[in-house]
Short mmCIF file of C-alpha atoms in Angstrom, two decimals:
data_model
loop_
_atom_site.label_atom_id
_atom_site.label_comp_id
_atom_site.label_asym_id
_atom_site.label_seq_id
_atom_site.Cartn_x
_atom_site.Cartn_y
_atom_site.Cartn_z
CA MET A 143 9.70 -24.34 39.90
CA THR A 144 10.97 -21.27 38.03
CA GLU A 145 8.90 -20.51 34.96
CA ILE A 146 10.93 -20.23 31.76
CA LEU A 147 9.63 -17.46 29.56
CA GLU A 148 9.83 -17.96 25.82
CA THR A 149 11.69 -15.21 23.92
CA PRO A 150 9.27 -13.35 21.61
CA LYS A 151 9.64 -14.01 17.91
CA LEU A 152 11.71 -11.44 15.99
CA VAL A 153 10.16 -10.03 12.81
CA THR A 154 12.09 -7.85 10.34
CA VAL A 155 9.89 -5.43 8.40
CA PHE A 156 11.36 -3.79 5.31
CA GLY A 157 9.44 -0.59 4.63
CA GLY A 158 8.12 -0.62 8.19
CA SER A 159 8.26 3.17 8.49
CA GLY A 160 5.97 3.75 5.50
CA PHE A 161 2.19 4.10 5.27
CA ILE A 162 1.25 0.41 5.34
CA GLY A 163 4.38 -0.49 7.29
CA ARG A 164 3.46 1.61 10.32
CA HIS A 165 0.13 -0.16 10.65
CA VAL A 166 1.78 -3.56 10.25
CA VAL A 167 4.32 -2.70 12.94
CA ARG A 168 1.50 -1.64 15.28
CA ALA A 169 -0.41 -4.89 14.65
CA LEU A 170 2.72 -6.97 15.32
CA ALA A 171 3.57 -4.98 18.45
CA LYS A 172 0.12 -5.63 19.90
CA ARG A 173 0.81 -9.34 19.46
CA GLY A 174 4.04 -9.10 21.44
CA TYR A 175 6.55 -9.67 18.65
CA LEU A 176 9.98 -8.05 18.67
CA ILE A 177 10.21 -5.90 15.55
CA ARG A 178 13.18 -4.74 13.53
CA VAL A 179 12.20 -1.96 11.11
CA ALA A 180 14.65 -2.03 8.20
CA THR A 181 14.90 1.29 6.39
CA ARG A 182 17.42 3.33 4.42
CA ARG A 183 17.18 6.21 6.91
CA PRO A 184 16.70 4.77 10.43
CA GLU A 185 17.29 8.20 11.95
CA LEU A 186 14.00 9.26 10.34
CA ALA A 187 12.07 6.23 11.60
CA GLY A 188 11.86 7.16 15.26
CA HIS A 189 8.08 7.60 14.90
CA VAL A 190 7.61 3.81 14.82
CA GLN A 191 9.09 3.17 18.26
CA PRO A 192 6.11 4.56 20.25
CA LEU A 193 3.91 1.99 18.45
CA GLY A 194 5.16 -0.65 20.89
CA ASN A 195 6.69 -1.00 24.34
CA VAL A 196 10.14 0.30 25.26
CA GLY A 197 12.76 -1.67 23.33
CA GLN A 198 10.19 -3.69 21.37
CA ILE A 199 10.72 -1.87 18.05
CA GLN A 200 14.19 -1.15 16.68
CA PRO A 201 14.90 0.77 13.45
CA VAL A 202 17.97 -0.52 11.59
CA GLN A 203 19.73 0.60 8.42
CA ALA A 204 19.24 -1.48 5.28
CA ASN A 205 19.12 -0.82 1.56
CA ILE A 206 17.35 -3.47 -0.51
CA ARG A 207 19.76 -2.79 -3.37
CA VAL A 208 22.69 -3.80 -1.08
CA PRO A 209 22.55 -7.54 -0.23
CA TRP A 210 24.93 -7.44 2.76
CA SER A 211 22.77 -4.82 4.49
CA ILE A 212 19.72 -7.05 3.99
CA GLU A 213 21.55 -10.05 5.43
CA ARG A 214 22.42 -8.02 8.52
CA ALA A 215 18.83 -6.84 8.92
CA VAL A 216 17.31 -10.36 8.75
CA GLU A 217 19.88 -12.06 10.98
CA GLY A 218 18.08 -13.90 13.76
CA ALA A 219 14.61 -13.11 12.41
CA ALA A 220 11.94 -15.82 12.37
CA HIS A 221 9.83 -13.94 9.84
CA VAL A 222 10.57 -11.27 7.23
CA ILE A 223 8.04 -8.86 5.71
CA ASN A 224 8.77 -6.84 2.56
CA LEU A 225 6.57 -3.78 2.08
CA VAL A 226 8.98 -1.73 -0.03
CA GLY A 227 7.52 -0.27 -3.21
CA ILE A 228 7.54 2.97 -5.21
CA LEU A 229 4.85 4.71 -7.26
CA HIS A 230 7.31 6.62 -9.43
CA GLN A 231 11.00 6.37 -10.28
CA SER A 232 13.61 8.78 -8.99
CA GLY A 233 17.41 8.59 -9.05
CA ALA A 234 18.58 5.10 -8.12
CA GLN A 235 15.04 4.19 -7.02
CA LYS A 236 13.96 2.48 -10.21
CA PHE A 237 11.02 0.07 -10.50
CA ASP A 238 13.28 -2.84 -11.47
CA ALA A 239 15.84 -2.16 -8.74
CA VAL A 240 13.26 -1.82 -5.96
CA GLN A 241 10.35 -4.06 -6.89
CA ALA A 242 12.07 -6.86 -8.79
CA VAL A 243 15.76 -7.06 -7.82
CA GLY A 244 15.10 -5.74 -4.31
CA ALA A 245 12.36 -8.30 -3.74
CA ARG A 246 14.69 -11.06 -4.90
CA ASN A 247 17.47 -9.85 -2.61
CA ILE A 248 15.17 -9.93 0.41
CA ALA A 249 13.78 -13.36 -0.43
CA VAL A 250 17.25 -14.85 -0.90
CA ALA A 251 18.44 -13.37 2.40
CA ALA A 252 15.33 -14.59 4.23
CA LYS A 253 15.84 -18.09 2.89
CA ALA A 254 19.50 -18.10 3.95
CA ALA A 255 18.44 -16.94 7.44
CA GLY A 256 15.83 -19.69 7.68
CA ALA A 257 13.05 -17.13 8.03
CA LYS A 258 9.51 -17.24 6.68
CA LEU A 259 8.46 -14.48 4.30
CA THR A 260 5.44 -12.29 3.61
CA HIS A 261 5.73 -10.13 0.50
CA GLY A 262 3.66 -7.04 -0.26
CA SER A 263 2.70 -6.67 -3.91
CA ALA A 264 -0.32 -5.04 -5.57
CA ILE A 265 -3.39 -5.88 -7.61
CA GLY A 266 -2.32 -5.20 -11.16
CA ALA A 267 0.91 -7.19 -10.90
CA ASP A 268 1.30 -8.88 -14.29
CA LEU A 269 4.39 -10.06 -16.15
CA ASP A 270 2.76 -8.85 -19.39
CA SER A 271 1.63 -5.48 -18.03
CA ALA A 272 2.21 -2.42 -20.18
CA SER A 273 3.03 -0.60 -16.95
CA ALA A 274 6.57 -0.86 -15.57
CA TYR A 275 5.08 -0.72 -12.06
CA GLY A 276 2.76 -3.66 -12.68
CA ARG A 277 5.39 -5.65 -14.56
CA THR A 278 8.11 -5.30 -11.90
CA LYS A 279 5.64 -6.10 -9.12
CA ALA A 280 4.98 -9.40 -10.91
CA GLU A 281 8.70 -10.03 -11.41
CA GLY A 282 9.17 -9.52 -7.68
CA GLU A 283 6.44 -12.04 -6.90
CA LYS A 284 8.05 -14.58 -9.24
CA ALA A 285 11.45 -14.11 -7.60
CA VAL A 286 9.93 -14.51 -4.13
CA HIS A 287 8.21 -17.79 -4.90
CA GLU A 288 11.29 -19.11 -6.66
CA ALA A 289 13.36 -18.51 -3.52
CA ILE A 290 10.68 -19.39 -0.94
CA PRO A 291 7.78 -21.35 -2.48
CA GLU A 292 5.81 -21.24 0.79
CA ALA A 293 5.96 -17.43 1.04
CA VAL A 294 2.73 -15.47 1.49
CA ILE A 295 2.11 -12.75 -1.10
CA VAL A 296 -0.54 -10.07 -0.59
CA ARG A 297 -1.91 -7.88 -3.37
CA PRO A 298 -3.98 -4.96 -2.03
CA SER A 299 -6.17 -2.76 -4.18
CA ILE A 300 -5.85 0.98 -3.53
CA VAL A 301 -5.20 1.34 0.21
CA PHE A 302 -6.92 4.06 2.24
CA GLY A 303 -6.30 5.29 5.75
CA PRO A 304 -5.28 8.42 7.70
CA GLU A 305 -1.99 8.91 5.82
CA ASP A 306 -3.06 7.68 2.36
CA GLN A 307 -1.91 9.43 -0.79
CA PHE A 308 -5.16 9.03 -2.71
CA PHE A 309 -8.17 10.41 -0.84
CA ASN A 310 -6.02 12.86 1.14
CA ARG A 311 -4.40 14.19 -2.02
CA PHE A 312 -7.66 14.83 -3.84
CA ALA A 313 -9.31 16.25 -0.71
CA ASP A 314 -6.44 18.70 -0.42
CA MET A 315 -6.77 19.62 -4.12
CA ALA A 316 -10.48 20.27 -3.55
CA ARG A 317 -9.61 23.00 -1.04
CA TYR A 318 -8.07 25.18 -3.76
CA SER A 319 -9.19 23.92 -7.17
CA PRO A 320 -12.70 24.52 -8.57
CA ALA A 321 -12.45 21.26 -10.54
CA LEU A 322 -10.97 17.78 -10.18
CA PRO A 323 -9.83 15.63 -13.12
CA LEU A 324 -11.41 12.26 -13.92
CA ILE A 325 -8.59 10.51 -15.76
CA GLY A 326 -9.89 8.47 -18.66
CA GLY A 327 -13.41 9.61 -17.83
CA GLY A 328 -13.33 8.32 -14.25
CA ASN A 329 -14.59 4.84 -15.13
CA THR A 330 -11.66 2.83 -13.75
CA LYS A 331 -12.87 0.53 -10.97
CA PHE A 332 -11.17 0.26 -7.58
CA GLN A 333 -11.87 -1.85 -4.51
CA PRO A 334 -10.45 0.44 -1.79
CA VAL A 335 -9.12 -1.50 1.20
CA PHE A 336 -8.55 -0.12 4.70
CA VAL A 337 -4.90 -0.09 5.73
CA GLY A 338 -5.78 -1.61 9.10
CA ASP A 339 -7.33 -4.63 7.38
CA VAL A 340 -4.23 -5.08 5.20
CA ALA A 341 -2.04 -4.89 8.31
CA GLU A 342 -4.17 -7.47 10.10
CA ALA A 343 -3.89 -9.88 7.15
CA ILE A 344 -0.10 -9.51 7.13
CA ALA A 345 0.10 -9.95 10.92
CA ARG A 346 -1.95 -13.15 10.64
CA SER A 347 0.56 -14.47 8.11
CA VAL A 348 3.23 -14.02 10.78
CA ASP A 349 0.99 -15.78 13.31
CA GLY A 350 0.87 -18.73 10.91
CA SER A 351 -2.90 -18.62 10.37
CA VAL A 352 -2.62 -17.71 6.67
CA LYS A 353 -1.68 -20.55 4.35
CA GLY A 354 1.64 -20.03 2.58
CA GLY A 355 2.55 -20.51 -1.06
CA ARG A 356 -0.44 -18.46 -2.20
CA ILE A 357 -1.22 -14.99 -3.53
CA TYR A 358 -3.97 -13.16 -1.64
CA GLU A 359 -5.91 -10.29 -3.21
CA LEU A 360 -7.09 -7.75 -0.66
CA GLY A 361 -10.01 -5.48 -1.40
CA GLY A 362 -12.70 -3.70 0.57
CA PRO A 363 -16.41 -4.56 0.60
CA ASN A 364 -17.30 -2.19 -2.24
CA VAL A 365 -16.17 -1.66 -5.84
CA LEU A 366 -16.12 2.04 -6.73
CA THR A 367 -15.28 3.86 -9.94
CA PHE A 368 -12.80 6.72 -9.90
CA ARG A 369 -15.77 9.10 -10.22
CA GLU A 370 -17.59 7.48 -7.29
CA CYS A 371 -14.46 7.77 -5.13
CA MET A 372 -14.30 11.50 -5.89
CA GLU A 373 -18.02 11.98 -5.26
CA GLN A 374 -17.79 10.23 -1.91
CA MET A 375 -14.76 12.26 -0.89
CA LEU A 376 -16.42 15.56 -1.87
CA GLU A 377 -19.55 14.71 0.10
CA ILE A 378 -17.48 13.98 3.22
CA VAL A 379 -15.44 17.20 2.97
CA ASP A 380 -18.63 19.13 2.18
CA ARG A 381 -17.41 20.82 -1.00
CA LYS A 382 -18.95 21.25 -4.44
CA ARG A 383 -16.42 20.79 -7.21
CA LEU A 384 -16.74 20.16 -10.91
CA LEU A 385 -15.56 16.68 -11.92
CA VAL A 386 -14.01 17.05 -15.37
CA PRO A 387 -13.42 13.95 -17.57
CA MET A 388 -9.85 13.93 -18.91
CA PRO A 389 -9.27 11.84 -22.08
CA TRP A 390 -6.40 9.35 -21.93
CA LEU A 391 -4.31 11.27 -24.48
CA VAL A 392 -4.64 14.52 -22.52
CA ALA A 393 -3.76 12.70 -19.29
CA GLU A 394 -0.64 11.21 -20.88
CA LEU A 395 0.50 14.60 -22.19
CA GLN A 396 -0.05 16.21 -18.80
CA ALA A 397 1.72 13.33 -17.04
CA ALA A 398 4.73 13.71 -19.35
CA VAL A 399 5.21 17.18 -17.87
CA LEU A 400 4.26 16.41 -14.26
CA GLU A 401 6.60 13.42 -14.01
CA LEU A 402 9.55 15.79 -14.38
CA LEU A 403 8.81 17.17 -10.91
CA PRO A 404 10.61 15.77 -7.83
CA ARG A 405 7.31 14.44 -6.40
CA PRO A 406 5.01 14.15 -9.43
CA LEU A 407 1.23 14.20 -9.02
CA LEU A 408 0.92 11.96 -12.06
CA THR A 409 3.20 9.92 -14.34
CA ARG A 410 2.61 8.23 -17.70
CA ASP A 411 3.10 4.86 -16.04
CA GLN A 412 0.31 5.65 -13.58
CA VAL A 413 -1.95 6.65 -16.46
CA THR A 414 -1.24 3.26 -18.03
CA LEU A 415 -2.17 1.53 -14.76
CA LEU A 416 -5.45 3.43 -14.62
CA LYS A 417 -6.51 1.90 -17.93
CA SER A 418 -7.13 -1.39 -16.09
CA ASP A 419 -9.56 -2.01 -13.22
CA ASN A 420 -7.99 -2.57 -9.80
CA VAL A 421 -10.32 -5.10 -8.17
CA VAL A 422 -10.13 -8.55 -6.60
CA SER A 423 -10.36 -11.29 -9.22
CA ARG A 424 -13.06 -13.95 -9.33
CA GLU A 425 -10.34 -16.60 -9.04
CA ALA A 426 -9.16 -15.13 -5.73
CA GLU A 427 -12.71 -14.99 -4.41
CA GLU A 428 -13.47 -18.57 -5.42
CA GLY A 429 -10.15 -19.73 -3.94
CA HIS A 430 -10.83 -17.90 -0.64
CA ARG A 431 -7.67 -15.85 -1.17
CA THR A 432 -9.27 -12.64 0.07
CA LEU A 433 -9.74 -10.80 3.37
CA VAL A 434 -13.04 -12.58 3.94
CA GLY A 435 -11.37 -15.86 3.01
CA ILE A 436 -8.91 -15.47 5.88
CA GLY A 437 -11.57 -14.36 8.34
CA ILE A 438 -11.37 -10.56 8.14
CA GLN A 439 -14.50 -8.50 7.51
CA PRO A 440 -13.21 -5.49 5.52
CA LYS A 441 -14.18 -1.96 6.50
CA SER A 442 -15.74 0.33 3.92
CA THR A 443 -14.66 3.78 2.80
CA ALA A 444 -17.99 5.14 4.06
CA ALA A 445 -17.17 3.90 7.57
CA VAL A 446 -13.57 5.13 7.73
CA LEU A 447 -13.05 8.17 5.46
CA PRO A 448 -15.01 10.63 7.65
CA SER A 449 -12.66 9.86 10.57
CA TYR A 450 -9.75 11.62 8.83
CA LEU A 451 -11.09 13.62 5.89
CA TRP A 452 -13.03 15.89 8.27
CA ARG A 453 -9.99 18.19 8.45
CA TYR A 454 -10.55 19.20 4.82
CA ARG A 455 -14.15 20.31 5.42
CA ALA A 456 -15.08 23.90 4.67
CA ALA A 457 -16.24 25.69 7.81
CA GLY A 458 -19.89 26.73 7.95
CA GLN A 459 -21.08 24.66 4.98
CA PHE A 460 -23.96 22.24 4.90
CA THR A 461 -23.50 18.72 3.59
CA HIS A 462 -24.49 18.37 -0.07
CA LYS A 463 -23.82 16.26 -3.10
CA SER A 464 -20.94 17.13 -5.43
CA GLU A 465 -21.68 18.18 -8.97
CA ALA A 466 -20.34 16.42 -12.02
#
């Protein structure tokens, strides 16, 4: 008797060429899924294709502000993942357009296509947030669950990994600057989560092993203050740098200037976000809506950061503690 092979499930990943997206695509490819990476510039997404077998990963053009392009991208998909988000506004890429309206557009298209949905949000999403980033993230979540009540929503804390824009950015600054700023005094708490663990959680939602209709908060095993993150980074790169507390008012004034740059190092909205801790809530822990709750043991910064921050080390130096 001839064996009939089942066609692999097709998954459309919006934002699949980005930092978290690339790791999600890799995790899905290892599971054998067919993957459609939806991006505004598919000609720049060729780097995702080697993450799977020949023909397994296909970049396609889609703009989440254009509904018909979304509909085309999700056609035939069994599952849709939305990982599109921005840290600062530029041109037509506004927080509301991308994180609220865009999220709604994807959810509506996924529902019409009969596909399941996993939506990437962030810890700090709050309809009453003083931050436009946090507020529009929450509006996106609301739109998603209105369209698809059984959708899975994941809220990571600050995500670290080889291509991250947090530890890498400050490690690079430490190569040239004698001091690093501690915005608001450096007391804001984070729960850094490894990008590979976030990707695994999202891949499990596609597998069907993560219960839908819930919001999962993803954090690492340790809670660290901004200062502690900088101290750990400096120890790994083997550099002594002064850590200078920067009052909120000074940070806001500096951000008002920096946000005028094409790729700002800091914006006033980010300063507002930093006034609130970015950690997994007690409610999520008690409800088992965490990495541990879905069976993933999170990796720590201490275990992972040395694997990629080594390139910022100063040659010929001995390891020592940073000074504050």
